[in-house]
Amino acid sequence: MRLLIDIVGFQITWWASALGAGAGRWEPGLAVGLLVVIIQLAISKTRAATLATIVAAAFMALVFETAMIAVGLIGYSAAWPSGLLPPVWLVALWMVFATCIEATARMLGDNGLLKGALLGGALAPVTYWAGAGFLALTLAEPIWLPLVATSLAWAIAQQLHVAGASLCLTYAGERLQHGVEELASTIPGTRVLPLDVTNDKEIDAVARTLGD
């Protein structure tokens, strides 16, 4: 039942995003995506872990998609708030996808997360190619290049989840500490560390902490 909810939620978000962006509107994908995320969090038995996965997915979307936009592999329609960044509807789609990982892994059985990463890597190019057909995005030529890049990006994103990747925020100076700690408190599992890039001791301390 949970897997069916995941599939329906993702499909509804994908269609709202593709059709909305193809018409030059970012609002449908964002609104539907956030609604699905709220519903998934409401029914989740591991709410904190699910929220952490969703936040991590949004961060990964910003990193991977910004890189692909920067090198000219992909361009997005309804690119709000900036054409240099992935549009909000796309980030919402990544967040919805993150809510599907756990149930998909259970369905796939042994090594489910690894199989899920391979499945995501295989299906991601199809979703991007289909999105291009609705004018939600444009793919650079040769078309196989951005499709391979998206496949790797989604597979890597899932593997980071498999590895238990978590977010770490840093601050430079006590003046910024309180604000960073308040932000971290809204993201389960996030670590906060002092990091002044002109201070070798703090750089070494962060490296040791993250290496443990």
XYZ file of N, CA and C in Angstrom, residues 5 16 28 38 43 46 54 58 73 101 106 110 117-118 123 130 136 141 156-157 167 174 205 209-210:
75
model
N 1.193 4.421 -2.751
C 1.104 5.847 -2.415
C 2.322 6.593 -2.964
N 2.339 17.260 -12.940
C 2.102 18.667 -12.616
C 3.323 19.509 -12.970
N 2.443 24.919 -10.391
C 1.787 23.613 -10.220
C 2.698 22.539 -9.643
N 4.193 16.786 2.374
C 3.476 16.935 3.655
C 2.694 15.664 3.980
N 2.203 10.471 7.199
C 1.941 9.034 7.318
C 3.206 8.229 7.611
N 8.687 6.862 10.427
C 10.031 7.340 10.800
C 10.180 8.770 10.286
N 14.516 13.921 2.789
C 13.930 14.934 1.906
C 14.833 16.163 1.813
N 16.857 17.693 -1.507
C 16.785 19.071 -1.984
C 18.187 19.654 -2.157
N 24.392 21.339 -20.077
C 23.803 20.059 -20.462
C 22.276 20.112 -20.482
N 12.167 6.228 -1.598
C 13.341 5.363 -1.502
C 13.118 4.191 -0.560
N 12.413 -1.750 0.276
C 11.775 -2.909 0.901
C 11.193 -3.850 -0.145
N 16.608 -8.091 -0.736
C 18.028 -8.049 -0.403
C 18.756 -7.017 -1.254
N 19.082 2.176 -6.338
C 19.969 3.161 -6.961
C 20.143 2.862 -8.441
N 20.309 1.581 -8.771
C 20.451 1.188 -10.172
C 19.159 1.453 -10.941
N 15.919 4.795 -14.725
C 14.669 5.485 -15.031
C 14.819 7.000 -15.160
N 11.288 12.405 -21.323
C 9.849 12.655 -21.431
C 9.530 14.107 -21.091
N 9.288 20.991 -20.860
C 9.633 21.400 -19.500
C 11.130 21.651 -19.366
N 22.833 18.735 -27.183
C 23.270 17.723 -28.146
C 24.754 17.403 -27.914
N 24.025 8.343 -7.958
C 24.940 8.802 -6.910
C 24.151 9.344 -5.723
N 23.093 10.095 -6.011
C 22.272 10.654 -4.935
C 21.714 9.541 -4.052
N 23.922 16.068 6.564
C 24.312 17.443 6.314
C 25.135 17.989 7.467
N 31.725 33.391 16.427
C 30.602 33.216 17.344
C 29.379 34.034 16.947
N 40.267 20.261 12.613
C 39.254 19.709 13.504
C 38.019 19.248 12.725
N 36.650 15.414 12.377
C 35.281 15.085 12.789
C 34.503 14.403 11.665
N 34.610 14.951 10.466
C 33.875 14.368 9.341
C 34.478 13.057 8.895
